C-alpha cells in the first residue's frame, strides 16, 4: 500500500486546504503503516514544498515548467496519474476544490479507480475495501460510499478535516512525466481573483444576507460585519439573480455549498433550497424580523428583529469584544 | 453544430429525503422527479446555441423507463431528439461509459452536463466522459461563448474566476449564469410527444463504487433566542458556548 496526495497551490503558495489534504492523507498513511508522498505542480519555492513535511509528507515530488504554470486539467491529470503509477499508489487524495472537482474524475478514469468525491471524514478500511462518508441530496443526507476498485481516489471537502502539524521534514524531488501535446488543449487567458476577499468555500465564518436587505446599497453593514469577523460574504439566490451581489456569492442547492464553523444568515427566510447549501455549517445564527421564518428551525442562535438595527449593534459588540 | 446534453433525473428540490431497507435505499415513494436543475441550464444553453438552424440538440439519459417523463420535458424545452440508455445507473463510471460510447458513435461538437447532479452531488460524469473520449473538459462553467470552432469559458475558482479558451469538441459542466432556464411553451409540449426518443441497451461495464448506507443529519437542538436589546449576549454565546469566535 502506498499513498499519494496532490497538493494544490495558489500563485505558488499553499493554503489551508492544502495542509488539510496532507494531514488527512497522513492519517490514512498512519492507519495503513505506510509513507506519504505528496506531489505539487507549478512554480512553488523549495522551502514552501519542504514545509509539507510538517504535515506528514515524507517526500514531495515537484513538477514545474512554463507550460504548467496555469491549471490545465488534462495535463495535470496525466502527471498525477503517472506519479500514482510510479509509486504504485493505491490511494490518492486531493482537495475537492473547484480545480480538484475537474481533476479527480479524470485521474480516476485514467487509473480505473473508484472516486469518493467530497469526503467528510477519514475512510474506514476493511481489507481491499474503503468506505467514505460524503454529503448527498444537497446536504439533506449523508451517504457512505464503498470503493471496491483496486485503486481509490478521495477528494476531501474543504473545512472537513483539521490540519495537524507533525514536525516532520520532507525530501523534495523533481518529477518528470510524459505529457501528450493534446493534453494542453485548454488555454488560460485571464485569472480574476479578488485578493482582499476571503474565498467562500474555504471560509471559517460566513456572513450571508438575503432579500430582507431590500437593496444592494445596504450591503455596507454586511461587509463591515464580515470584516470584523474575518468572514467571507454570501447571499441567497434572489439577491444574486437581481444583480445585487455577484453570482459567485450565491449559496444553496444551485449555488456554492459551504460548511463553515459559523454561518450568520441575515434577512434570509431559510427556504429548503437555501438550507441545502448551508445546513452542514457547524453553528448557525439567524437574524430575521419574522419569528416564524423557517430558518429559526435549523438555527443554533437567533435574534428576532430588524436587521438594520441589529447588524450595526452586533458589529459594535464584536469590535468591543475583539478589542479586549 | 451537434450538441449532446446529458440529463439526470433527480428528486424535486423540495422533496423530503427519506430512506428504506435499514437506510440502504432511497425512498422514492411520493417523490416528484425533475430534470436536474443544472442540466436544465445546460439544455437551455444548448437550445440557445442551436436556435435558427445553427445546430441540433440531442439529450441523453442513462435510466430506466421511469425517466421518460423527464426526457419528454427536455424535448418540450427544445431538444430535437432524445436517447435513453436503458439501465439503472450504478455509479458515475458506469453512466459515463454509456454516454461516451454513444458520443463516440455520433461525433458531437459539444457535450454539456450539469456541474453536478443534486442527488449524489458527484460532479463526476462529465469529466469521466471527457477522459474516455480524450477531449478537454471544464467542470464548472459560469459563462460560455462559442465562435466558429473556439469556445471561451469563464470557470469558477476560489475567490474569483478564470477565463480560458479551447477548440471544440469539449465537455462542459454548466452552473448558474450560463443561460436563463427556458420554460416549455404549449407548442414545445405538443411537439415533444412526437419527437424521437430512442431506447438503446446498455453495454456491460464494471462497478467501481456503490453506496452502502445513508443517514440523515441529526436535528439541531432548538434555537436559543437572544433578545434584540442584548446583542452582546450573542457575542458571549458564540465565544463561550459555541467556541466559534
Ligand atoms: C430549483 C430551485 C433552486 C433554488 N436554489 C436556491 C439556492 O441555491 N439558494 C437560495 O438561496 N435559494 C434558492 N432557491 C430559491 C429559494 O426557494 C428561495 O426563494 C430563496 O432562498 C429566498 O431568498 P431570501 O430568503 O433571500 O428571500 P425571501 O424568501 O424573500 O426572504 C426574505 C426574508 O427576510 C426577512 N426580512 C425582511 N425584512 C427584514 C429586516 N428588515 N430585517 C430582518 N429580516 C428581514 C423576511 O422575514 C424573510 O424571512 C431555489 C429555488 C428553486 C425553485
Ligand atoms: N444517469 C444519467 N444520465 C445522463 N446524464 C447524467 C446521468 N447522471 C449524471 N449525468 C450528467 O452528469 C452530470 C453530473 O452528474 P454527477 O456526476 O452525478 O454529479 C449531471 O449534471 C448530468 O448532466
Coordinates of C-alpha atoms and ligand atoms in Angstrom, one line a residue:
Chain A
X1 CA 0.0 0.0 0.0
X2 CA 1.2 3.5 -0.9
X3 CA -0.5 6.9 -0.7
X4 CA -0.1 9.9 -2.9
X5 CA -1.5 13.3 -2.1
X6 CA -1.9 16.1 -4.7
X7 CA -1.3 19.5 -3.2
X8 CA -2.7 22.5 -5.0
X9 CA -1.1 25.9 -4.8
X10 CA -2.4 29.4 -5.4
X11 CA 0.2 31.6 -7.0
X12 CA 3.0 29.5 -5.6
X13 CA 1.6 29.3 -2.1
X14 CA -0.1 26.5 -0.2
X15 CA -3.3 27.4 1.6
X16 CA -5.2 25.8 4.4
X17 CA -7.0 23.3 2.2
X18 CA -3.5 22.1 1.0
X19 CA -2.5 21.3 4.6
X20 CA -5.9 19.7 5.2
X21 CA -5.4 17.2 2.4
X22 CA -1.8 16.4 3.6
X23 CA -3.0 15.9 7.2
X24 CA -5.9 13.7 6.0
X25 CA -3.6 11.6 3.8
X26 CA -1.1 11.3 6.6
X27 CA -3.8 9.9 8.9
X28 CA -4.6 7.2 6.2
X29 CA -0.9 6.5 5.8
X30 CA -0.5 6.0 9.6
X31 CA -3.5 3.7 9.7
X32 CA -2.0 1.6 7.0
X33 CA 1.6 1.8 8.2
X34 CA 2.9 3.4 5.0
X35 CA 4.8 6.6 4.0
X36 CA 3.1 9.6 2.4
X37 CA 4.3 11.0 -0.8
X38 CA 3.0 14.4 -2.0
X39 CA 3.0 15.9 -5.5
X40 CA 2.9 19.6 -6.4
X41 CA 2.6 21.0 -9.9
X42 CA 3.6 24.5 -10.9
X43 CA 6.1 27.1 -9.6
X44 CA 6.4 26.6 -5.9
X45 CA 9.5 27.6 -3.9
X46 CA 11.6 24.8 -2.3
X47 CA 11.0 25.8 1.3
X48 CA 7.3 26.0 0.7
X49 CA 7.4 22.5 -0.7
X50 CA 9.6 21.2 2.1
X51 CA 7.1 22.7 4.6
X52 CA 4.7 19.9 3.6
X53 CA 6.9 17.7 5.7
X54 CA 5.5 19.4 8.8
X55 CA 2.1 18.0 7.9
X56 CA 3.3 14.5 7.4
X57 CA 4.7 14.1 3.8
X58 CA 8.0 12.3 3.8
X59 CA 8.7 13.0 0.1
X60 CA 7.4 15.8 -2.1
X61 CA 7.5 15.3 -5.9
X62 CA 7.6 18.6 -7.8
X63 CA 6.8 19.1 -11.4
X64 CA 7.4 22.5 -12.9
X65 CA 7.8 24.0 -16.3
X66 CA 6.5 27.0 -18.2
X67 CA 3.5 25.1 -19.7
X68 CA 2.3 24.1 -16.3
X69 CA 2.2 27.5 -14.6
X70 CA -1.5 27.7 -15.1
X71 CA -4.0 24.9 -14.5
X72 CA -4.7 22.6 -17.4
X73 CA -6.8 19.7 -16.1
X74 CA -5.8 17.2 -18.8
X75 CA -2.1 17.7 -18.3
X76 CA -2.3 17.9 -14.5
X77 CA -4.4 14.6 -14.5
X78 CA -1.8 12.9 -16.7
X79 CA 1.0 13.9 -14.4
X80 CA -0.7 12.9 -11.2
X81 CA -1.9 9.6 -12.7
X82 CA 1.6 8.8 -13.8
X83 CA 3.1 9.7 -10.4
X84 CA 0.5 7.4 -8.8
X85 CA 1.5 4.5 -11.1
X86 CA 5.2 5.3 -10.5
X87 CA 4.9 4.9 -6.7
X88 CA 2.2 2.2 -7.0
X89 CA -0.2 4.3 -5.0
X90 CA -3.4 2.6 -4.2
X91 CA -4.9 5.6 -2.5
X92 CA -4.8 9.1 -4.0
X93 CA -6.0 12.1 -2.0
X94 CA -6.7 15.7 -3.3
X95 CA -8.9 18.6 -2.4
X96 CA -12.5 18.9 -3.6
X97 CA -11.7 22.5 -4.7
X98 CA -13.0 23.9 -7.9
X99 CA -10.0 22.7 -9.8
X100 CA -10.0 19.4 -7.8
X101 CA -13.5 18.7 -9.0
X102 CA -12.4 18.8 -12.6
X103 CA -9.3 16.8 -11.9
X104 CA -10.3 14.0 -9.7
X105 CA -12.7 12.2 -12.1
X106 CA -10.2 12.4 -15.0
X107 CA -7.4 10.9 -12.8
X108 CA -9.8 8.2 -11.5
X109 CA -10.8 7.3 -15.1
X110 CA -7.1 7.1 -16.1
X111 CA -6.3 4.7 -13.2
X112 CA -9.6 2.8 -13.5
X113 CA -10.0 3.9 -9.9
X114 CA -13.1 4.4 -7.8
X115 CA -13.7 8.0 -6.7
X116 CA -15.2 9.3 -3.5
X117 CA -16.0 12.9 -4.1
X118 CA -16.2 15.4 -1.2
X119 CA -15.2 13.1 1.7
X120 CA -16.2 14.5 5.1
X121 CA -14.2 12.2 7.3
X122 CA -11.4 9.6 7.3
X123 CA -12.3 6.4 5.5
X124 CA -12.9 3.1 7.2
X125 CA -10.7 0.4 5.7
X126 CA -11.7 -3.2 5.6
X127 CA -9.4 -5.4 3.6
X128 CA -9.4 -4.2 0.0
X129 CA -12.5 -2.0 0.5
X130 CA -12.5 1.6 1.7
X131 CA -15.7 3.4 2.8
X132 CA -16.0 7.2 2.8
X133 CA -18.8 9.4 4.2
X134 CA -20.0 12.2 1.9
X135 CA -22.9 14.6 1.7
X136 CA -25.8 13.6 -0.6
X137 CA -29.1 15.1 -1.7
X138 CA -27.6 18.6 -1.4
X139 CA -26.8 18.3 2.3
X140 CA -30.1 16.7 3.2
X141 CA -28.4 13.4 3.9
X142 CA -25.0 11.7 4.2
X143 CA -24.1 8.7 2.1
X144 CA -21.4 6.2 2.8
X145 CA -19.7 5.1 -0.4
X146 CA -17.8 1.9 -0.6
X147 CA -14.9 1.9 -3.1
X148 CA -14.3 -1.5 -4.4
X149 CA -11.8 -0.9 -7.3
X150 CA -8.1 -1.7 -6.6
X151 CA -7.2 2.0 -6.7
X152 CA -9.1 4.6 -4.8
X153 CA -9.3 8.4 -5.2
X154 CA -10.6 10.6 -2.4
X155 CA -11.4 14.2 -2.8
X156 CA -11.7 15.9 0.6
X157 CA -14.2 18.6 1.3
X158 CA -12.6 21.9 2.3
X159 CA -13.0 22.6 6.1
X160 CA -13.9 19.0 6.9
X161 CA -10.6 17.9 8.3
X162 CA -8.3 19.6 10.8
X163 CA -4.7 20.3 9.8
X164 CA -2.2 18.6 12.1
X165 CA 1.5 19.6 12.3
X166 CA 3.8 16.6 12.8
X167 CA 7.1 18.4 13.0
X168 CA 8.5 16.1 10.2
X169 CA 10.6 17.0 7.3
X170 CA 10.2 16.1 3.6
X171 CA 12.7 15.4 0.8
X172 CA 11.9 17.4 -2.3
X173 CA 12.5 15.6 -5.6
X174 CA 11.8 16.7 -9.1
X175 CA 9.4 14.5 -11.1
X176 CA 9.0 14.4 -14.9
X177 CA 6.0 12.9 -16.6
X178 CA 5.3 12.2 -20.3
X179 CA 2.5 14.6 -21.3
X180 CA 0.9 14.5 -24.7
X181 CA 0.6 17.8 -26.6
X182 CA -3.2 17.1 -26.8
X183 CA -3.2 17.4 -23.0
X184 CA -2.7 21.2 -23.5
X185 CA -5.9 21.9 -25.3
X186 CA -7.3 24.5 -22.9
X187 CA -5.5 27.8 -22.7
X188 CA -5.9 30.1 -19.7
X189 CA -6.4 33.7 -20.8
X190 CA -7.1 35.5 -17.6
X191 CA -7.5 35.0 -13.9
X192 CA -9.5 37.5 -11.9
X193 CA -9.2 37.0 -8.2
X194 CA -10.3 39.4 -5.5
X195 CA -7.2 39.1 -3.3
X196 CA -8.6 41.0 -0.5
X197 CA -11.6 38.7 -0.2
X198 CA -11.8 35.5 1.8
X199 CA -12.7 32.6 -0.5
X200 CA -16.2 31.4 0.2
X201 CA -15.8 27.6 0.1
X202 CA -12.8 27.8 2.4
X203 CA -14.1 30.4 4.8
X204 CA -14.4 29.5 8.5
X205 CA -17.0 32.2 9.1
X206 CA -19.6 33.3 6.5
X207 CA -21.9 36.3 6.8
X208 CA -24.8 35.9 4.4
X209 CA -27.7 38.2 3.6
X210 CA -31.0 37.8 1.7
X211 CA -33.8 39.8 0.2
X212 CA -34.6 41.2 3.6
X213 CA -31.8 43.7 3.0
X214 CA -34.1 45.4 0.4
X215 CA -31.4 46.6 -2.0
X216 CA -27.7 46.4 -2.9
X217 CA -27.0 49.8 -1.3
X218 CA -27.5 48.2 2.1
X219 CA -24.6 45.7 1.9
X220 CA -22.2 48.1 3.5
X221 CA -23.2 46.9 7.0
X222 CA -22.9 43.3 5.9
X223 CA -19.3 43.8 4.7
X224 CA -18.4 45.6 7.8
X225 CA -19.7 42.8 10.0
X226 CA -17.8 40.3 7.8
X227 CA -14.7 42.4 8.1
X228 CA -14.7 42.4 11.9
X229 CA -15.2 38.6 11.9
X230 CA -12.6 37.9 9.1
X231 CA -15.5 36.3 7.3
X232 CA -16.5 35.8 3.7
X233 CA -19.8 37.3 2.4
X234 CA -22.5 35.3 0.8
X235 CA -26.1 35.8 -0.3
X236 CA -29.4 34.0 -1.2
X237 CA -30.3 33.2 -4.9
X238 CA -32.8 36.0 -5.5
X239 CA -30.2 38.5 -4.3
X240 CA -27.7 37.4 -7.0
X241 CA -30.4 36.9 -9.6
X242 CA -31.4 40.6 -9.1
X243 CA -27.8 41.6 -9.5
X244 CA -27.5 43.0 -6.0
X245 CA -24.5 40.7 -5.5
X246 CA -22.2 38.7 -7.8
X247 CA -23.3 35.1 -8.6
X248 CA -20.1 33.8 -7.0
X249 CA -21.6 34.7 -3.6
X250 CA -24.8 32.7 -4.1
X251 CA -25.0 29.7 -1.8
X252 CA -27.6 26.9 -1.8
X253 CA -28.7 24.0 -3.8
X254 CA -27.9 25.7 -7.1
X255 CA -25.0 27.8 -5.8
X256 CA -22.0 27.1 -3.6
X257 CA -22.2 24.7 -0.8
X258 CA -20.4 25.9 2.3
X259 CA -19.7 24.3 5.7
X260 CA -18.1 27.0 7.8
X261 CA -17.7 26.9 11.6
X262 CA -20.1 29.8 11.8
X263 CA -22.8 30.9 9.3
X264 CA -24.7 34.1 10.0
X265 CA -27.9 34.4 8.0
X266 CA -29.4 37.9 7.8
X267 CA -32.8 38.6 6.3
X268 CA -32.9 35.1 4.7
X269 CA -36.1 33.1 5.1
X270 CA -34.5 29.7 5.1
X271 CA -36.1 28.1 2.0
X272 CA -35.2 24.4 1.7
X273 CA -33.0 25.1 -1.4
X274 CA -31.0 27.7 0.5
X275 CA -30.6 25.4 3.5
X276 CA -29.2 22.7 1.1
X277 CA -26.1 24.8 0.7
X278 CA -25.5 25.8 4.3
X279 CA -27.0 23.3 6.7
X280 CA -23.8 21.5 7.3
X281 CA -22.4 24.7 8.9
X282 CA -21.2 23.9 12.5
X283 CA -23.0 26.8 14.1
X284 CA -25.9 28.8 12.5
X285 CA -27.0 32.2 13.7
X286 CA -30.2 33.7 12.2
X287 CA -31.3 37.3 12.3
X288 CA -34.8 37.8 10.9
X289 CA -37.7 40.1 11.8
X290 CA -40.2 37.3 11.3
X291 CA -40.3 34.9 14.3
X292 CA -41.9 32.3 12.0
X293 CA -39.1 32.3 9.4
X294 CA -38.2 28.7 8.7
X295 CA -34.5 29.4 9.2
X296 CA -35.0 29.6 13.0
X297 CA -35.9 25.8 13.0
X298 CA -32.4 24.9 11.9
X299 CA -30.5 27.6 13.8
X300 CA -28.4 27.3 16.9
X301 CA -28.9 31.0 17.9
X302 CA -31.3 33.6 16.7
X303 CA -32.4 37.2 17.1
X304 CA -35.8 38.2 16.1
X305 CA -35.7 41.8 14.9
X306 CA -34.9 44.3 12.2
X307 CA -31.5 43.7 10.5
X308 CA -31.0 47.4 10.0
X309 CA -31.0 47.8 13.8
X310 CA -29.3 44.6 14.9
X311 CA -26.4 44.2 12.4
X312 CA -24.7 47.5 13.3
X313 CA -25.1 46.7 17.0
X314 CA -23.6 43.3 16.5
X315 CA -20.7 44.8 14.7
X316 CA -20.1 47.2 17.5
X317 CA -20.3 44.5 20.1
X318 CA -17.8 42.4 18.2
X319 CA -15.5 45.3 17.8
X320 CA -15.6 45.8 21.6
X321 CA -15.0 42.0 22.1
X322 CA -12.1 41.9 19.6
X323 CA -10.6 45.0 21.3
X324 CA -10.1 43.0 24.6
Chain B
X1 CA -23.1 22.2 -34.5
X2 CA -24.1 18.9 -32.9
X3 CA -24.7 19.2 -29.2
X4 CA -25.3 16.4 -26.7
X5 CA -26.8 17.3 -23.4
X6 CA -26.6 14.8 -20.5
X7 CA -29.8 14.8 -18.4
X8 CA -30.1 13.3 -15.0
X9 CA -33.4 12.6 -13.4
X10 CA -33.4 13.8 -9.7
X11 CA -35.9 14.4 -6.8
X12 CA -37.5 17.8 -6.9
X13 CA -35.6 20.3 -4.9
X14 CA -38.4 20.5 -2.2
X15 CA -38.5 16.7 -1.7
X16 CA -38.2 15.3 1.8
X17 CA -35.4 12.8 1.7
X18 CA -36.0 9.5 3.5
X19 CA -34.5 6.0 3.3
X20 CA -35.8 2.4 3.4
X21 CA -34.3 -1.1 3.9
X22 CA -32.4 -0.2 7.0
X23 CA -31.1 3.1 5.5
X24 CA -29.6 1.4 2.4
X25 CA -32.0 2.6 -0.2
X26 CA -33.5 6.0 -1.1
X27 CA -37.3 6.1 -0.6
X28 CA -38.8 7.2 -3.9
X29 CA -42.4 6.9 -2.6
X30 CA -44.2 10.2 -3.1
X31 CA -41.2 11.9 -4.6
X32 CA -41.6 14.0 -7.7
X33 CA -38.7 13.7 -10.2
X34 CA -37.4 16.5 -12.3
X35 CA -34.6 17.4 -14.7
X36 CA -31.5 18.1 -12.6
X37 CA -31.6 22.0 -12.3
X38 CA -28.0 22.3 -13.6
X39 CA -28.9 20.1 -16.6
X40 CA -31.8 22.4 -17.3
X41 CA -29.3 25.3 -17.6
X42 CA -27.1 23.1 -19.9
X43 CA -30.1 22.3 -22.1
X44 CA -31.3 25.9 -22.2
X45 CA -27.8 27.0 -23.3
X46 CA -27.8 24.2 -26.0
X47 CA -31.2 25.2 -27.3
X48 CA -30.0 28.9 -27.4
X49 CA -26.8 27.9 -29.4
X50 CA -28.8 25.7 -31.9
X51 CA -31.5 28.3 -32.5
X52 CA -32.2 29.4 -36.0
X53 CA -31.0 26.2 -37.6
X54 CA -27.4 26.7 -36.3
X55 CA -27.4 23.2 -34.8
X56 CA -29.1 20.2 -33.3
X57 CA -29.6 19.2 -29.7
X58 CA -29.7 15.6 -28.5
X59 CA -30.5 14.8 -24.9
X60 CA -29.2 11.6 -23.4
X61 CA -30.2 9.9 -20.1
X62 CA -29.0 6.7 -18.6
X63 CA -32.0 5.4 -16.8
X64 CA -34.9 3.0 -16.8
X65 CA -38.4 3.7 -18.3
X66 CA -39.4 5.8 -15.3
X67 CA -37.2 8.7 -16.6
X68 CA -39.2 9.1 -19.8
X69 CA -41.4 11.9 -18.3
X70 CA -38.2 13.9 -17.6
X71 CA -36.9 13.2 -21.1
X72 CA -40.2 14.4 -22.6
X73 CA -39.8 17.6 -20.6
X74 CA -36.4 18.1 -22.1
X75 CA -37.8 17.7 -25.6
X76 CA -40.5 20.2 -24.7
X77 CA -37.8 22.7 -23.7
X78 CA -36.4 22.4 -27.1
X79 CA -34.2 19.3 -27.7
X80 CA -34.6 17.8 -31.2
X81 CA -34.3 14.2 -30.2
X82 CA -33.5 12.0 -27.2
X83 CA -31.7 8.8 -26.3
X84 CA -32.2 6.7 -23.3
X85 CA -29.7 4.1 -22.4
X86 CA -31.8 1.6 -20.7
X87 CA -30.2 0.8 -17.3
X88 CA -30.4 1.8 -13.7
X89 CA -27.4 4.0 -13.1
X90 CA -24.9 2.1 -10.9
X91 CA -22.0 4.6 -10.4
X92 CA -20.5 7.5 -12.3
X93 CA -18.1 5.2 -14.1
X94 CA -20.9 3.1 -15.5
X95 CA -23.0 6.2 -16.6
X96 CA -20.0 7.9 -18.2
X97 CA -19.1 4.9 -20.2
X98 CA -22.6 4.6 -21.6
X99 CA -22.6 8.2 -22.6
X100 CA -19.1 8.1 -24.0
X101 CA -20.0 5.0 -26.1
X102 CA -22.9 6.8 -27.6
X103 CA -20.9 10.0 -28.2
X104 CA -18.1 8.1 -29.9
X105 CA -20.5 6.8 -32.5
X106 CA -22.1 10.1 -33.1
X107 CA -19.4 12.8 -33.3
X108 CA -20.7 15.7 -31.2
X109 CA -19.1 19.1 -31.3
X110 CA -20.2 20.0 -27.8
X111 CA -21.2 17.9 -24.8
X112 CA -22.9 19.7 -22.0
X113 CA -23.6 18.3 -18.5
X114 CA -24.7 20.0 -15.3
X115 CA -21.9 20.9 -12.9
X116 CA -23.3 18.1 -10.6
X117 CA -26.5 16.2 -10.0
X118 CA -28.4 17.4 -7.0
X119 CA -29.0 13.8 -5.7
X120 CA -25.5 12.4 -5.3
X121 CA -23.6 15.6 -6.0
X122 CA -20.7 13.7 -7.6
X123 CA -19.7 16.1 -10.3
X124 CA -18.0 13.1 -11.9
X125 CA -19.9 12.0 -15.0
X126 CA -18.9 14.8 -17.4
X127 CA -15.2 14.8 -16.7
X128 CA -15.1 11.0 -17.0
X129 CA -16.8 11.2 -20.4
X130 CA -14.2 13.7 -21.5
X131 CA -11.4 11.5 -20.3
X132 CA -12.9 8.4 -22.1
X133 CA -13.2 10.5 -25.3
X134 CA -9.8 12.1 -24.7
X135 CA -11.1 15.6 -25.2
X136 CA -10.9 18.7 -22.9
X137 CA -13.3 19.4 -20.1
X138 CA -14.3 22.3 -17.9
X139 CA -16.2 21.2 -14.9
X140 CA -17.9 24.4 -13.5
X141 CA -18.6 27.0 -16.2
X142 CA -20.4 30.2 -15.5
X143 CA -20.3 31.6 -19.0
X144 CA -19.9 30.0 -22.4
X145 CA -19.3 31.8 -25.7
X146 CA -18.7 30.0 -29.0
X147 CA -17.3 31.5 -32.2
X148 CA -16.6 29.1 -35.1
X149 CA -14.7 26.2 -33.5
X150 CA -13.4 28.0 -30.5
X151 CA -15.1 28.2 -27.1
X152 CA -14.4 30.8 -24.5
X153 CA -15.4 29.8 -20.9
X154 CA -15.5 31.5 -17.6
X155 CA -14.9 29.0 -14.9
X156 CA -15.3 29.4 -11.1
X157 CA -12.2 29.3 -9.0
X158 CA -11.8 30.0 -5.2
X159 CA -12.4 33.7 -4.7
X160 CA -12.8 34.6 -8.4
X161 CA -12.9 33.3 -12.0
X162 CA -10.7 32.1 -14.7
X163 CA -11.2 32.7 -18.4
X164 CA -10.0 30.0 -20.8
X165 CA -10.4 29.0 -24.4
X166 CA -10.4 25.6 -26.1
X167 CA -11.2 24.1 -29.5
X168 CA -14.3 22.0 -30.0
X169 CA -15.1 19.2 -29.2
X170 CA -15.2 19.7 -25.4
X171 CA -17.3 18.6 -22.4
X172 CA -18.5 21.5 -20.2
X173 CA -20.3 21.3 -16.9
X174 CA -22.7 24.2 -16.5
X175 CA -23.5 26.3 -13.4
X176 CA -25.9 29.1 -12.7
X177 CA -25.3 32.0 -15.0
X178 CA -24.7 30.1 -18.3
X179 CA -28.2 30.5 -19.5
X180 CA -31.7 31.5 -18.3
X181 CA -33.7 28.3 -17.8
X182 CA -36.2 28.0 -20.7
X183 CA -39.8 27.2 -19.8
X184 CA -41.5 25.0 -22.3
X185 CA -44.4 26.6 -24.2
X186 CA -47.5 25.0 -25.5
X187 CA -46.0 24.3 -28.9
X188 CA -43.0 22.7 -27.3
X189 CA -45.1 20.5 -25.1
X190 CA -47.2 19.3 -28.1
X191 CA -44.3 18.6 -30.3
X192 CA -42.4 16.8 -27.6
X193 CA -44.8 13.9 -27.9
X194 CA -43.8 13.2 -31.4
X195 CA -40.1 13.9 -31.2
X196 CA -37.9 10.8 -31.5
X197 CA -36.9 9.0 -28.2
X198 CA -34.6 6.2 -29.0
X199 CA -34.0 3.5 -26.4
X200 CA -30.7 1.7 -26.5
X201 CA -29.4 -1.2 -24.4
X202 CA -26.6 -0.5 -22.0
X203 CA -23.1 -2.0 -22.6
X204 CA -21.6 -4.1 -19.8
X205 CA -19.4 -2.0 -17.6
X206 CA -17.9 -2.9 -14.2
X207 CA -18.9 -1.0 -11.0
X208 CA -16.2 0.7 -9.0
X209 CA -18.2 2.3 -6.2
X210 CA -21.6 1.9 -4.6
X211 CA -23.5 3.5 -1.7
X212 CA -23.8 1.1 1.3
X213 CA -25.5 3.4 3.8
X214 CA -27.4 6.6 4.2
X215 CA -28.1 8.8 7.2
X216 CA -30.0 12.0 7.8
X217 CA -28.2 14.7 9.7
X218 CA -29.0 14.8 13.4
X219 CA -31.5 17.6 14.0
X220 CA -30.1 20.7 15.7
X221 CA -31.4 21.4 19.2
X222 CA -34.0 24.2 19.5
X223 CA -32.8 27.6 18.7
X224 CA -31.5 29.8 21.5
X225 CA -33.1 33.2 21.0
X226 CA -31.3 36.3 22.2
X227 CA -33.3 39.5 22.9
X228 CA -32.7 42.1 20.2
X229 CA -31.8 44.6 23.0
X230 CA -29.0 42.3 24.2
X231 CA -26.8 41.7 21.2
X232 CA -23.7 41.4 23.5
X233 CA -25.1 38.2 24.8
X234 CA -24.9 36.7 21.3
X235 CA -21.2 37.5 21.2
X236 CA -20.7 35.8 24.6
X237 CA -22.5 32.7 23.5
X238 CA -20.5 32.5 20.2
X239 CA -17.3 32.8 22.2
X240 CA -18.0 30.7 25.4
X241 CA -20.6 28.2 24.3
X242 CA -20.2 27.6 20.5
X243 CA -16.5 28.5 20.6
X244 CA -16.6 29.8 17.0
X245 CA -15.2 33.3 17.6
Ligands
LIG1 C1 -34.8 24.9 -8.3 C2 -34.6 26.0 -7.3 C3 -33.3 26.2 -6.9 C4 -33.1 27.2 -5.9 N1 -31.8 27.3 -5.4 C5 -31.6 28.2 -4.5 C6 -30.3 28.4 -3.9 O1 -29.3 27.7 -4.4 N2 -30.0 29.3 -3.0 C7 -31.1 30.1 -2.5 O2 -30.8 30.9 -1.6 N3 -32.3 30.0 -3.0 C8 -32.6 29.1 -4.0 N4 -33.8 29.0 -4.5 C9 -34.8 30.0 -4.0 C10 -35.4 29.7 -2.7 O3 -36.5 28.8 -2.9 C11 -35.9 31.0 -2.0 O4 -36.8 31.6 -2.9 C12 -34.8 31.9 -1.7 O5 -33.8 31.3 -0.9 C13 -35.4 33.1 -0.8 O6 -34.4 34.1 -0.6 P1 -34.4 35.1 0.6 O7 -34.6 34.2 1.8 O8 -33.3 36.0 0.5 O9 -35.8 35.9 0.3 P2 -37.2 35.8 1.0 O10 -37.8 34.5 0.9 O11 -38.0 36.9 0.3 O12 -36.9 36.2 2.5 C14 -36.6 37.4 3.0 C15 -36.5 37.3 4.5 O13 -36.1 38.5 5.0 C16 -36.8 38.8 6.2 N5 -36.7 40.2 6.4 C17 -37.3 41.2 5.6 N6 -37.0 42.4 6.1 C18 -36.2 42.2 7.1 C19 -35.5 43.1 8.0 N7 -35.6 44.4 7.9 N8 -34.7 42.6 9.0 C20 -34.6 41.2 9.1 N9 -35.2 40.3 8.3 C21 -36.0 40.9 7.3 C22 -38.2 38.2 5.9 O14 -38.8 38.0 7.2 C23 -37.8 37.0 5.1 O15 -37.7 35.8 6.0 C24 -34.1 28.0 -5.4 C25 -35.4 27.8 -5.9 C26 -35.7 26.8 -6.8 C27 -37.1 26.6 -7.3
LIG2 N1 -28.0 8.9 -15.4 C1 -27.5 9.9 -16.1 N2 -27.9 10.1 -17.4 C2 -27.4 11.1 -18.1 N3 -26.6 12.1 -17.6 C3 -26.2 12.0 -16.3 C4 -26.7 10.9 -15.5 N4 -26.2 11.1 -14.3 C5 -25.4 12.3 -14.3 N5 -25.5 12.8 -15.6 C6 -24.9 14.1 -16.1 O1 -23.7 14.3 -15.4 C7 -23.8 15.5 -14.6 C8 -23.0 15.3 -13.3 O2 -23.6 14.3 -12.5 P1 -22.9 13.7 -11.3 O3 -21.6 13.2 -11.7 O4 -23.9 12.5 -10.9 O5 -22.9 14.7 -10.2 C9 -25.2 15.8 -14.4 O6 -25.5 17.1 -14.2 C10 -25.8 15.3 -15.8 O7 -25.6 16.2 -16.8

